[in-house]
mmCIF file of N, CA and C in Angstrom:
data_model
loop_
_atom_site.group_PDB
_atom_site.id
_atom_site.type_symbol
_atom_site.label_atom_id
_atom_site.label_comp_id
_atom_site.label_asym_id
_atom_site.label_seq_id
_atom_site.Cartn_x
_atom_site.Cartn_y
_atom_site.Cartn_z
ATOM 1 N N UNK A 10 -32.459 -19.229 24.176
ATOM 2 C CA UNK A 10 -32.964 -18.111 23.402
ATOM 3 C C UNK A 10 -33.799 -18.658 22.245
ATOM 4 N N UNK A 11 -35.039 -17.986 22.392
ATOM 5 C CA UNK A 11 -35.764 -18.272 21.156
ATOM 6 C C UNK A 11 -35.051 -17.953 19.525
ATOM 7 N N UNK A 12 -35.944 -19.056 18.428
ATOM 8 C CA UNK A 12 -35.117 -18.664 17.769
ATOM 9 C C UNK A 12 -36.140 -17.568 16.634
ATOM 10 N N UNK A 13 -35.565 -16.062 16.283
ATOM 11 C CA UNK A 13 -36.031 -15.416 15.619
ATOM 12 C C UNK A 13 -36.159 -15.882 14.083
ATOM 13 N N UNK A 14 -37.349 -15.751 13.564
ATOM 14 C CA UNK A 14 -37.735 -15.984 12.171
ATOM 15 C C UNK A 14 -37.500 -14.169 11.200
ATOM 16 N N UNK A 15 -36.953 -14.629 10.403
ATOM 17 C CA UNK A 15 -36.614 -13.414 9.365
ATOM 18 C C UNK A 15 -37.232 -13.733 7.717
ATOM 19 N N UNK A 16 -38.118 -13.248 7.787
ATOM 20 C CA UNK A 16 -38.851 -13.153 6.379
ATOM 21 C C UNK A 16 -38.533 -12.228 5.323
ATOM 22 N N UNK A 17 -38.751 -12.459 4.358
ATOM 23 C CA UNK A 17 -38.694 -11.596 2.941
ATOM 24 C C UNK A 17 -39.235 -10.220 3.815
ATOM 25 N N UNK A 18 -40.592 -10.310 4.017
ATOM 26 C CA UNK A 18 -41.643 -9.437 4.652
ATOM 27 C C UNK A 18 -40.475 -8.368 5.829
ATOM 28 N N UNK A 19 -39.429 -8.672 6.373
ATOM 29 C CA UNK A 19 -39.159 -8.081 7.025
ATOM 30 C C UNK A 19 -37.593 -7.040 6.732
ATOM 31 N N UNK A 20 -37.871 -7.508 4.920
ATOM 32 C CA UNK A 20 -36.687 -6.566 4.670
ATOM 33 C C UNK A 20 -37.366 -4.948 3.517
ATOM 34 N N UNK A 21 -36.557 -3.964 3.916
ATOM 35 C CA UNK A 21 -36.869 -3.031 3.128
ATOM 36 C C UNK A 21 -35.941 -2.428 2.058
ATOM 37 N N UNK A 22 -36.156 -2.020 1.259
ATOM 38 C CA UNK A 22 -35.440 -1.605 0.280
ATOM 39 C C UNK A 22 -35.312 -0.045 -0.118
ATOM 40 N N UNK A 23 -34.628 0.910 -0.257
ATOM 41 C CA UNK A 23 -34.756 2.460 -0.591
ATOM 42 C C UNK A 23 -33.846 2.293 -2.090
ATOM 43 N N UNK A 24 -33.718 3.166 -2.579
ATOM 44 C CA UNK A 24 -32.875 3.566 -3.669
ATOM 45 C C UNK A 24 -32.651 4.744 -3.605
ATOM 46 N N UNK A 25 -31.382 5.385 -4.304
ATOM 47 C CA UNK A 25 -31.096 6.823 -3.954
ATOM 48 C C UNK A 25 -31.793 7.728 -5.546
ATOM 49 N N UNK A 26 -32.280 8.748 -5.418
ATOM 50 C CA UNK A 26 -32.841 9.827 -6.224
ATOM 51 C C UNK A 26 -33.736 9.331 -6.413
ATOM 52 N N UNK A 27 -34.458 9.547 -7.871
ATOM 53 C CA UNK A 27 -35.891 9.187 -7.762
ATOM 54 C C UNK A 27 -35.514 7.804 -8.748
ATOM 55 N N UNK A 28 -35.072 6.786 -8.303
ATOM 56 C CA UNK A 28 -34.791 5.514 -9.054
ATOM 57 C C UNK A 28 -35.903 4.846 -8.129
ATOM 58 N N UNK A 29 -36.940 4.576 -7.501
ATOM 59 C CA UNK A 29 -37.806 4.046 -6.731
ATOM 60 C C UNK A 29 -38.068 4.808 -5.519
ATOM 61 N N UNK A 30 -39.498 4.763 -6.063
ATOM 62 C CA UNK A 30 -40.772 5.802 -4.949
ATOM 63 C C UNK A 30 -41.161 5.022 -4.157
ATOM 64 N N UNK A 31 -41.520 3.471 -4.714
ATOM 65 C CA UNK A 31 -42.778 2.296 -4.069
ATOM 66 C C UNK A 31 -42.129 1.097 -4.241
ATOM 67 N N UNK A 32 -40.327 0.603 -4.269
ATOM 68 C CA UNK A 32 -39.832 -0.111 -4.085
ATOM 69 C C UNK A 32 -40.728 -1.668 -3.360
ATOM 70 N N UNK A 33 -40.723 -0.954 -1.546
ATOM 71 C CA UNK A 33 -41.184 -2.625 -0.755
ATOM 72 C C UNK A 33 -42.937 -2.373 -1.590
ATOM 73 N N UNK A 34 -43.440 -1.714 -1.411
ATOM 74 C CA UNK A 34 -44.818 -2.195 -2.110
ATOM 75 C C UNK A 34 -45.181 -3.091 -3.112
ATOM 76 N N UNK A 35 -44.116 -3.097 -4.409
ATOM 77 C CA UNK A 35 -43.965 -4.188 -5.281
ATOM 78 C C UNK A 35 -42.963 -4.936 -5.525
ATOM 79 N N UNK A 36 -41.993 -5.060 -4.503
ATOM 80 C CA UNK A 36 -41.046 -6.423 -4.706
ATOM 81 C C UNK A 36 -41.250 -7.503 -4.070
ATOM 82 N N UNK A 37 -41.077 -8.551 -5.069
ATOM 83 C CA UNK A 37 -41.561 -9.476 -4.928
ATOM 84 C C UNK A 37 -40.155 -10.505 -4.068
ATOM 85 N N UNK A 38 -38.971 -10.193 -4.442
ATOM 86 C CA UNK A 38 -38.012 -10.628 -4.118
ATOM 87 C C UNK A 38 -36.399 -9.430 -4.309
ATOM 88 N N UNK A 39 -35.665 -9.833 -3.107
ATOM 89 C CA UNK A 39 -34.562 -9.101 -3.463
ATOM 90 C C UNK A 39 -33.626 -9.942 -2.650
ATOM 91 N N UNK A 40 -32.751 -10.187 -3.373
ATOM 92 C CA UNK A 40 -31.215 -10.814 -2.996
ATOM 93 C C UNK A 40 -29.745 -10.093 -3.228
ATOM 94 N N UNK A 41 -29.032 -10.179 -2.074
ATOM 95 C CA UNK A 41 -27.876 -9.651 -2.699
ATOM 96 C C UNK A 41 -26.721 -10.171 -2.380
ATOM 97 N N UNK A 42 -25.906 -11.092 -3.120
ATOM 98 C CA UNK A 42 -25.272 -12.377 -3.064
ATOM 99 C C UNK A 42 -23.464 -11.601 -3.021
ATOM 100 N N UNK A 43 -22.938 -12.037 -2.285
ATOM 101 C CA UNK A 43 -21.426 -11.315 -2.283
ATOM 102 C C UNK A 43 -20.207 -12.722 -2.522
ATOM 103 N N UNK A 44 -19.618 -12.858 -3.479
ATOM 104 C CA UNK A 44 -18.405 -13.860 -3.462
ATOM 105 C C UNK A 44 -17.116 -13.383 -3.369
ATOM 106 N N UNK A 45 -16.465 -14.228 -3.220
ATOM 107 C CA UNK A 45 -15.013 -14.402 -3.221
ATOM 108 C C UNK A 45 -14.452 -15.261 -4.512
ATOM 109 N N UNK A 46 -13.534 -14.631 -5.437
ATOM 110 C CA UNK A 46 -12.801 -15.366 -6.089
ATOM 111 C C UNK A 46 -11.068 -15.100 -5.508
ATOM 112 N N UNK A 47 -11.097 -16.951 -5.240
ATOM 113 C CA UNK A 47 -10.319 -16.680 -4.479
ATOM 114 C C UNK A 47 -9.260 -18.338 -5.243
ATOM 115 N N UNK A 48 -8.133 -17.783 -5.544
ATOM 116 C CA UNK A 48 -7.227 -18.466 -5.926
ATOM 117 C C UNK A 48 -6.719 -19.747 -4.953
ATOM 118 N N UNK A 49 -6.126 -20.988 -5.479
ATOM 119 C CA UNK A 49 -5.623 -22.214 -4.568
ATOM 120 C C UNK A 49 -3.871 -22.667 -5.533
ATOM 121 N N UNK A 50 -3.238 -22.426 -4.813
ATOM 122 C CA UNK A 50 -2.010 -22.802 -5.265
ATOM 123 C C UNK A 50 -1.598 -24.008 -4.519
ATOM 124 N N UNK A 51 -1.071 -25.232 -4.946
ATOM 125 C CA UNK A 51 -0.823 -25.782 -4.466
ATOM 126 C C UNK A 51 1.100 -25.822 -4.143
ATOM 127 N N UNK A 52 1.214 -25.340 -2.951
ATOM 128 C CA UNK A 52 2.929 -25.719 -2.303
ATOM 129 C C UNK A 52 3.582 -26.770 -1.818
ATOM 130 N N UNK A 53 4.804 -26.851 -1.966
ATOM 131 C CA UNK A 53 5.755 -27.601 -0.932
ATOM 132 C C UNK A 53 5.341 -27.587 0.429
ATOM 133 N N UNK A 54 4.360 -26.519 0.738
ATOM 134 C CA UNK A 54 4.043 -26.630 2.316
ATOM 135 C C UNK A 54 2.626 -27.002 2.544
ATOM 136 N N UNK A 55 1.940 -26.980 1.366
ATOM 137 C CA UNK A 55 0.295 -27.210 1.434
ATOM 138 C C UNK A 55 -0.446 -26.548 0.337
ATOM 139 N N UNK A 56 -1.507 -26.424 1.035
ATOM 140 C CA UNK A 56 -2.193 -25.012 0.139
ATOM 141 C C UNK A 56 -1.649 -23.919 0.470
ATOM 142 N N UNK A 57 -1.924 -22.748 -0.636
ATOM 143 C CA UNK A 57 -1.971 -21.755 -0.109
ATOM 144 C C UNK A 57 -3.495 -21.004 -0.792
ATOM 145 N N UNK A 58 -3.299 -19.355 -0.213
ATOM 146 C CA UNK A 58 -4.360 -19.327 -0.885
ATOM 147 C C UNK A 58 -4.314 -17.667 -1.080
ATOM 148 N N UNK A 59 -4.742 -17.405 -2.728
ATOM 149 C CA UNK A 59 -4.739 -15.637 -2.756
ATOM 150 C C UNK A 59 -6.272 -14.936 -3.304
ATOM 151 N N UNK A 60 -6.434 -14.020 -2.656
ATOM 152 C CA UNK A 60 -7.973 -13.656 -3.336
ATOM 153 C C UNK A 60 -7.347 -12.738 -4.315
ATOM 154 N N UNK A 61 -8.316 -13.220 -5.316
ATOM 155 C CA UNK A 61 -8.447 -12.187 -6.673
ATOM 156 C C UNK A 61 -9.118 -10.881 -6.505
ATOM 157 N N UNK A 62 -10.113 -11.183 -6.309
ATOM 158 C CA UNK A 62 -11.264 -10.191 -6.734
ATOM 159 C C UNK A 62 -12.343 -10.300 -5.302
ATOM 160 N N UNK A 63 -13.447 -9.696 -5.014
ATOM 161 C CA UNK A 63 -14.394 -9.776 -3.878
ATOM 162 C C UNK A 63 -15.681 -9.108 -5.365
ATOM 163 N N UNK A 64 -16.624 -9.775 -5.504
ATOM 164 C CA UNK A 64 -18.028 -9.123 -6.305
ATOM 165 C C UNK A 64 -19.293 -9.627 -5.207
ATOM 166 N N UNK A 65 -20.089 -8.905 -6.217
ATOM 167 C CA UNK A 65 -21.512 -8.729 -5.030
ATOM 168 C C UNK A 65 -22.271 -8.293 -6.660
ATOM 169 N N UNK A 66 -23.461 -8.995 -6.047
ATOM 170 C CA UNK A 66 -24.466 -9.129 -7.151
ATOM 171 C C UNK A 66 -25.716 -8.565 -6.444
ATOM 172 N N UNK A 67 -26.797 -8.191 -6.799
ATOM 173 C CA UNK A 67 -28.211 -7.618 -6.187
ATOM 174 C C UNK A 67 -29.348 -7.636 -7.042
ATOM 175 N N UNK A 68 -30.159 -8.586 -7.068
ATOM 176 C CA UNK A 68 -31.064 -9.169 -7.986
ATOM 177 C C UNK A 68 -32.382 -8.977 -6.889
ATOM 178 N N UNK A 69 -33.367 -8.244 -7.874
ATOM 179 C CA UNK A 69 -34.402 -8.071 -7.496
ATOM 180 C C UNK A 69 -35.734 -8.017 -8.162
ATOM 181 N N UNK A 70 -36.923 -9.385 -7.735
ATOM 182 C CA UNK A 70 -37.807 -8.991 -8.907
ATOM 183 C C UNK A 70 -39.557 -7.832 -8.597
ATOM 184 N N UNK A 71 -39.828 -7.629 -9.009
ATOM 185 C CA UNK A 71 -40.439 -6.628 -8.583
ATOM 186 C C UNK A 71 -42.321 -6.521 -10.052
ATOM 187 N N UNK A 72 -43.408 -6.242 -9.116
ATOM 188 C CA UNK A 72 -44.378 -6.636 -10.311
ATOM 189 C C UNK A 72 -44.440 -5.337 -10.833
ATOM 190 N N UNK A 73 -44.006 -5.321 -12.324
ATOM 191 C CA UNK A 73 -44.107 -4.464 -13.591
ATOM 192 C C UNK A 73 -44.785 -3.059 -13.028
ATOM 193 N N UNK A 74 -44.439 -2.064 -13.252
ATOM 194 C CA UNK A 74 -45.296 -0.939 -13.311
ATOM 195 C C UNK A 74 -44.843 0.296 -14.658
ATOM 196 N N UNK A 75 -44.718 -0.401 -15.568
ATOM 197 C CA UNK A 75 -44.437 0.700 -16.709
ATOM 198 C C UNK A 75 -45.950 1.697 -16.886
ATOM 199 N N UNK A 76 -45.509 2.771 -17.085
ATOM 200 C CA UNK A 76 -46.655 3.602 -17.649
ATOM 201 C C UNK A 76 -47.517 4.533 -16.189
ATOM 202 N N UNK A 77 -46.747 3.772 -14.925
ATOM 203 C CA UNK A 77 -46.578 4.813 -13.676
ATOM 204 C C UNK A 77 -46.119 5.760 -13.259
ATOM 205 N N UNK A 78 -47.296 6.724 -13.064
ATOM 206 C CA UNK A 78 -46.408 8.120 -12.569
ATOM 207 C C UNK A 78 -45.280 7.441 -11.454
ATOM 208 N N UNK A 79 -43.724 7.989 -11.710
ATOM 209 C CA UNK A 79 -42.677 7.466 -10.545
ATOM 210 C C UNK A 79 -42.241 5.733 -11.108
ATOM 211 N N UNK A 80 -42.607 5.666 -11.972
ATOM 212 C CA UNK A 80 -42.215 3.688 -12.540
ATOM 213 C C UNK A 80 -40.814 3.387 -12.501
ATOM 214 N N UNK A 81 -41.317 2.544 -11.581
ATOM 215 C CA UNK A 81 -39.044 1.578 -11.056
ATOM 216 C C UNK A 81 -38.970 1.591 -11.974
ATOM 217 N N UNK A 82 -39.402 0.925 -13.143
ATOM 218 C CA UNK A 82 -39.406 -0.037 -14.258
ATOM 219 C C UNK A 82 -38.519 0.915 -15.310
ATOM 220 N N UNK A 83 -39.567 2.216 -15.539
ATOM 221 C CA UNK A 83 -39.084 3.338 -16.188
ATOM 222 C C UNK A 83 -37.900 4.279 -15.278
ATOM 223 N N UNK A 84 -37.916 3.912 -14.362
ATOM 224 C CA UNK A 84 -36.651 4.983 -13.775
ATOM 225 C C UNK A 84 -35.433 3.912 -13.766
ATOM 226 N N UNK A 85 -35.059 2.369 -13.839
ATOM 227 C CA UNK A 85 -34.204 1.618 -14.085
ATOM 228 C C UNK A 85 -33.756 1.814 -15.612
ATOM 229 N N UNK A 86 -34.741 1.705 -16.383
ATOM 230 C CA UNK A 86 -34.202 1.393 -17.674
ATOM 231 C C UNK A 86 -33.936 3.047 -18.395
ATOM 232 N N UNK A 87 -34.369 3.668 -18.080
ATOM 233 C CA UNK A 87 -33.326 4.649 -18.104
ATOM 234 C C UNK A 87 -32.276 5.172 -17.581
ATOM 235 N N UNK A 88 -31.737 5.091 -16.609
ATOM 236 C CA UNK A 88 -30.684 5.073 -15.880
ATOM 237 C C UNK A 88 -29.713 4.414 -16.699
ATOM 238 N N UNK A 89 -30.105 3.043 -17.258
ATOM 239 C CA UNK A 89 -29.169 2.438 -17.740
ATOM 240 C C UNK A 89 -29.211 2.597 -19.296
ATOM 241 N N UNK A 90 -29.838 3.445 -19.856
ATOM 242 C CA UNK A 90 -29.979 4.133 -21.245
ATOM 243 C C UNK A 90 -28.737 5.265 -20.616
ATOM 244 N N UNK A 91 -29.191 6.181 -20.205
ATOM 245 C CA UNK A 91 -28.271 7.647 -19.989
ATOM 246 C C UNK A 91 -27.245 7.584 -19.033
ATOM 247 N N UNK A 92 -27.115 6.649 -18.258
ATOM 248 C CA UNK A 92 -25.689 6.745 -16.995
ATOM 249 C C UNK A 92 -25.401 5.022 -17.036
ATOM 250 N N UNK A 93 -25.014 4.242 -17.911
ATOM 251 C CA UNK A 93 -24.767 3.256 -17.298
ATOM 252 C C UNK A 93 -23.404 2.768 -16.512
ATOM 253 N N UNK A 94 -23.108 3.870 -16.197
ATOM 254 C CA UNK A 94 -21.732 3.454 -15.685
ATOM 255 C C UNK A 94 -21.466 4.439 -14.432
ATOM 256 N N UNK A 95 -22.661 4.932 -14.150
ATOM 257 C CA UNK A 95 -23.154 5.967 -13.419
ATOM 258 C C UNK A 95 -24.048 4.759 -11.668
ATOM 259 N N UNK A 96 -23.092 4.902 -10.731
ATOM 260 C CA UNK A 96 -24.127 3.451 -9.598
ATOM 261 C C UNK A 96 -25.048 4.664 -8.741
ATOM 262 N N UNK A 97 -25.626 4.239 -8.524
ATOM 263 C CA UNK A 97 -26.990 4.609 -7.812
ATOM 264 C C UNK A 97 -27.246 3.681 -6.265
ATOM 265 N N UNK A 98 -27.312 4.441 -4.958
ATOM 266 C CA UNK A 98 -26.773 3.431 -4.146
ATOM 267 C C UNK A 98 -28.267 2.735 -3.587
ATOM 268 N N UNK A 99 -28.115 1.724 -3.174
ATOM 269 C CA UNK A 99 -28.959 1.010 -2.500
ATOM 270 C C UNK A 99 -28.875 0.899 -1.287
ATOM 271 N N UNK A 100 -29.984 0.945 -0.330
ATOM 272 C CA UNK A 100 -30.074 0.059 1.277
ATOM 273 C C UNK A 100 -30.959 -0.782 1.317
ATOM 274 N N UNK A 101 -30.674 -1.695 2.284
ATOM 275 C CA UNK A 101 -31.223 -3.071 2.155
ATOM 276 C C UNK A 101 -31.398 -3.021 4.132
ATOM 277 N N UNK A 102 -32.328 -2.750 4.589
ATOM 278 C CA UNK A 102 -32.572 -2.958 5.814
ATOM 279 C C UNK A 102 -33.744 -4.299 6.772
ATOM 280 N N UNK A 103 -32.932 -4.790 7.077
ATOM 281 C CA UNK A 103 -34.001 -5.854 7.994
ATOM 282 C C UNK A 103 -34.156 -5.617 9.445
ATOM 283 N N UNK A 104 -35.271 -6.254 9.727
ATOM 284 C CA UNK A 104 -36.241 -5.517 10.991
ATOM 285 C C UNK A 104 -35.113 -6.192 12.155
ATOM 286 N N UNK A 105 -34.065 -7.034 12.370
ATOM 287 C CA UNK A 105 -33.565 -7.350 12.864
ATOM 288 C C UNK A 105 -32.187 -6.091 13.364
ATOM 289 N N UNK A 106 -32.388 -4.915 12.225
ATOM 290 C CA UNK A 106 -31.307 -3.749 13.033
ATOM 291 C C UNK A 106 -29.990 -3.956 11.977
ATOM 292 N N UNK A 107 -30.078 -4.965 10.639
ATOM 293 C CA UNK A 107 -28.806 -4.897 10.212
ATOM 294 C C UNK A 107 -29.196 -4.155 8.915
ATOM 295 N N UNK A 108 -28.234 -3.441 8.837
ATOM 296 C CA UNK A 108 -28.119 -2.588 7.224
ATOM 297 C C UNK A 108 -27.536 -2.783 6.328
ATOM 298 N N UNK A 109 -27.789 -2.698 4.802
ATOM 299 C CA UNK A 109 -26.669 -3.217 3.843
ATOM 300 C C UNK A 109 -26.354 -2.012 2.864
ATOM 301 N N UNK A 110 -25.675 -1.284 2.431
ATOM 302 C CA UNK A 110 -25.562 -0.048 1.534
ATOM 303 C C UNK A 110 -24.555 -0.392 0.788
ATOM 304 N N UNK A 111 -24.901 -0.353 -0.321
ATOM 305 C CA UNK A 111 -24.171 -0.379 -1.351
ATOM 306 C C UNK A 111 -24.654 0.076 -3.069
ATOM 307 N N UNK A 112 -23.255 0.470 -3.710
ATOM 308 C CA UNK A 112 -23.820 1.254 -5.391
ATOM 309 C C UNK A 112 -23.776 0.162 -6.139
ATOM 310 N N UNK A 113 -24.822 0.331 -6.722
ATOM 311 C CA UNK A 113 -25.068 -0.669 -8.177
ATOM 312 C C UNK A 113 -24.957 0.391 -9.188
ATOM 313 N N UNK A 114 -24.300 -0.484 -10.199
ATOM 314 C CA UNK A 114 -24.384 0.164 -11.742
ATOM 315 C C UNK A 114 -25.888 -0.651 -12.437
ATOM 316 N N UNK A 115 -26.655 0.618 -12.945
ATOM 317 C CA UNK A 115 -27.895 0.809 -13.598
ATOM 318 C C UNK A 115 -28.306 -0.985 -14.684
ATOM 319 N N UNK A 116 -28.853 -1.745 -14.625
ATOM 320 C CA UNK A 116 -29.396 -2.700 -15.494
ATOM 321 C C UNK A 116 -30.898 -2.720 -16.070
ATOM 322 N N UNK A 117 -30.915 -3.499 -16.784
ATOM 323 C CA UNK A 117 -32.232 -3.436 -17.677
ATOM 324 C C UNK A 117 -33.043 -4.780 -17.204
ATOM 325 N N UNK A 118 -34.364 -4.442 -17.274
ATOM 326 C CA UNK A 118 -35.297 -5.609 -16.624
ATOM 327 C C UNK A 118 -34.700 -6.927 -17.626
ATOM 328 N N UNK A 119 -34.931 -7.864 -17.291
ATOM 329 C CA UNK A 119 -34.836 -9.086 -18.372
ATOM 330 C C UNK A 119 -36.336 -10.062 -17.623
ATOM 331 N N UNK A 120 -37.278 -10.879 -18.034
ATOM 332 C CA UNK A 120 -37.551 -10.300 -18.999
ATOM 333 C C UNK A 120 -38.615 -9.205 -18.812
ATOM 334 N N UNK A 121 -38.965 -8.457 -20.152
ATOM 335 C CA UNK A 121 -40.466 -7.815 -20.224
ATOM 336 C C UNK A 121 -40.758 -8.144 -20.669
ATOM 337 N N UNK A 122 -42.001 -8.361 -19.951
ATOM 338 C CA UNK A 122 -43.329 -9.075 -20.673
ATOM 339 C C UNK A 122 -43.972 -10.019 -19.379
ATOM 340 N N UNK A 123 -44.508 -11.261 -19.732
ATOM 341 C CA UNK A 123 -45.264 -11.837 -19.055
ATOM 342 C C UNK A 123 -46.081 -12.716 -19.672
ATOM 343 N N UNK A 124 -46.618 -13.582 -18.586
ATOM 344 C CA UNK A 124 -47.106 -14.830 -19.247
ATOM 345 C C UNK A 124 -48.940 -14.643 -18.488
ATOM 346 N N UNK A 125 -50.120 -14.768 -19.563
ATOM 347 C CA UNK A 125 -51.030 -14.601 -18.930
ATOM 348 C C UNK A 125 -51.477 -15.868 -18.295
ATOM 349 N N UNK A 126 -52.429 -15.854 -17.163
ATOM 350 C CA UNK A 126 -53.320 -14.940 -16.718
ATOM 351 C C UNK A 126 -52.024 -14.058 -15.408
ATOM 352 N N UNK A 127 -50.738 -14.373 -15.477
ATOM 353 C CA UNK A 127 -50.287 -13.761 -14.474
ATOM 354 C C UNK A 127 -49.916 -12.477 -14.390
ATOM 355 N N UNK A 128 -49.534 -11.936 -12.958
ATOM 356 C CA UNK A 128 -49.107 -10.300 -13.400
ATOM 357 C C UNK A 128 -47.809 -10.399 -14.141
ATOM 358 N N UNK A 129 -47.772 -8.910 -14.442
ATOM 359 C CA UNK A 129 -46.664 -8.687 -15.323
ATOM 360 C C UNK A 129 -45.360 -8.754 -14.456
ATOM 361 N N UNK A 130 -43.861 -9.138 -14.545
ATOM 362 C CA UNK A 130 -42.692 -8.886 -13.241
ATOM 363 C C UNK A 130 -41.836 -8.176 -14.373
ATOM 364 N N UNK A 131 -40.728 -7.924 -13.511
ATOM 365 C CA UNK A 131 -39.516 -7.389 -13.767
ATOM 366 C C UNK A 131 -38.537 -7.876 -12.768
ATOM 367 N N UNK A 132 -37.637 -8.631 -13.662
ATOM 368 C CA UNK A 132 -36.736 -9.123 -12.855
ATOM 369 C C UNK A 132 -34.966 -8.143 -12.892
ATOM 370 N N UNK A 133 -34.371 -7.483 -12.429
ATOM 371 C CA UNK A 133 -33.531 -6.478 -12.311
ATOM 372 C C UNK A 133 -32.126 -7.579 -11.745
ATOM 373 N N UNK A 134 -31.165 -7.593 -12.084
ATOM 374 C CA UNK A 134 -29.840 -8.160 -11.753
ATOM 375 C C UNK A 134 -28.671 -6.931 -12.179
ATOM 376 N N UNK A 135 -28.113 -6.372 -10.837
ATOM 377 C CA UNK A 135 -27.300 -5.423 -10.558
ATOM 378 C C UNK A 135 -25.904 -5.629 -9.955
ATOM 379 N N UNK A 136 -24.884 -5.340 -10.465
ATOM 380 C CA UNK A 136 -23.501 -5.511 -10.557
ATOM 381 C C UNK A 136 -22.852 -4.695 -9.573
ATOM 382 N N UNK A 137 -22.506 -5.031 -8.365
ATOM 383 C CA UNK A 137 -22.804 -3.919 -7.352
ATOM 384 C C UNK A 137 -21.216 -3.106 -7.313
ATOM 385 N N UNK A 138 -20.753 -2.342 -6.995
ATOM 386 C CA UNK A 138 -19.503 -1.296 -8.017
ATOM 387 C C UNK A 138 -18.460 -2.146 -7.121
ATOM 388 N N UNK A 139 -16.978 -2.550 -7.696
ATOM 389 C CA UNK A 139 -16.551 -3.101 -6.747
ATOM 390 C C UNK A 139 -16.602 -4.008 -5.871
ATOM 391 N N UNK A 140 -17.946 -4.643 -5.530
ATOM 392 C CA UNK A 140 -18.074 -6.026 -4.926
ATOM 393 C C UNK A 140 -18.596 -4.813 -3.699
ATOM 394 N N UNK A 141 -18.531 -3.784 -2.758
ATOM 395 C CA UNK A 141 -18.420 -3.080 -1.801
ATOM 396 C C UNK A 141 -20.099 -3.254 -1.102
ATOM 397 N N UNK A 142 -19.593 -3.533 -0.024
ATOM 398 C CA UNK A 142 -20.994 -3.474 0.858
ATOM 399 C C UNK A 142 -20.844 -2.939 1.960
ATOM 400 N N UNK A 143 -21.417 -2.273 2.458
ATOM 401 C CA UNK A 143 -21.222 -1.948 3.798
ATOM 402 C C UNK A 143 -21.945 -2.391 5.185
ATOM 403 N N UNK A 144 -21.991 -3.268 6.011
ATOM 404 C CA UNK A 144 -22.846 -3.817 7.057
ATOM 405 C C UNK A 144 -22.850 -3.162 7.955
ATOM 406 N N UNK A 145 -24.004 -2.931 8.592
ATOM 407 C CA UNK A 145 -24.094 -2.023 10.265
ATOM 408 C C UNK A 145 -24.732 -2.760 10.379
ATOM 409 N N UNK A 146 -24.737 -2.544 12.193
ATOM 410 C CA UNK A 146 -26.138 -3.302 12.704
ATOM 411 C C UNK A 146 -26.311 -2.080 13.797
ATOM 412 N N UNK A 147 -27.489 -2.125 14.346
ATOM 413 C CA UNK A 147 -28.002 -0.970 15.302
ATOM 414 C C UNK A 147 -28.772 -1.305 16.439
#
């Protein structure tokens, strides 16, 4: 079996309400990293081992559009002005048929601004509620 190539290019991104109109048009990158903290005791019989916690992180950078009718930029950083404790869910779909859904609680670009002659970014790092993801494939 050949082996399939999976690019940035072949993932899409939605957001729920009007938190992003034109998401894949200007992201430049999106990751969404899931760990385990997971405890090691050492026994009379070996290891053992207990999970703490399960988190999931979702970092995405995206080129600036403040001052846009519909602006990620402006529909993120308010969200996290008026609901920050309020998640807003995400899907994360690749052309390969697998799906990722999950709520993030609202964050603020870090940084704004920019360095010339380049475009302006926004880099977004989201705390996803619970660590919770959900995978399908289709």
């Amino acid at each position: 079996m050949a082996t399939q190539v999976i690019t940035g290019r072949d993932v899409s991104l939605s957001f729920s309400g009007s938190l992003g109109t034109d998401i894949d048009a200007q992201a430049l990158s999106a990751t969404l990293t899931k760990t385990i903290d997971r405890q090691t005791y050492q026994t009379l019989d070996g290891e053992a081992y207990k999970t703490i916690n399960v988190e999931a992180e979702f970092t995405m950078e995206i080129l600036a559009d403040w001052g846009k009718t519909n602006s990620v930029c402006e529909a993120l950083w308010g969200a996290a002005d008026s609901a920050p404790d309020t998640t807003f869910t995400v899907t994360m779909t690749v052309t390969s048929g697998h799906t990722f859904a999950f709520d993030c609680l609202p964050a603020y670009p870090a940084p704004v601004g920019g360095t010339a002659p380049d475009a302006q970014t926004a880099t977004f790092t989201f705390k996803v509620s619970k660590g919770a993801v959900v995978e399908t494939f289709s």
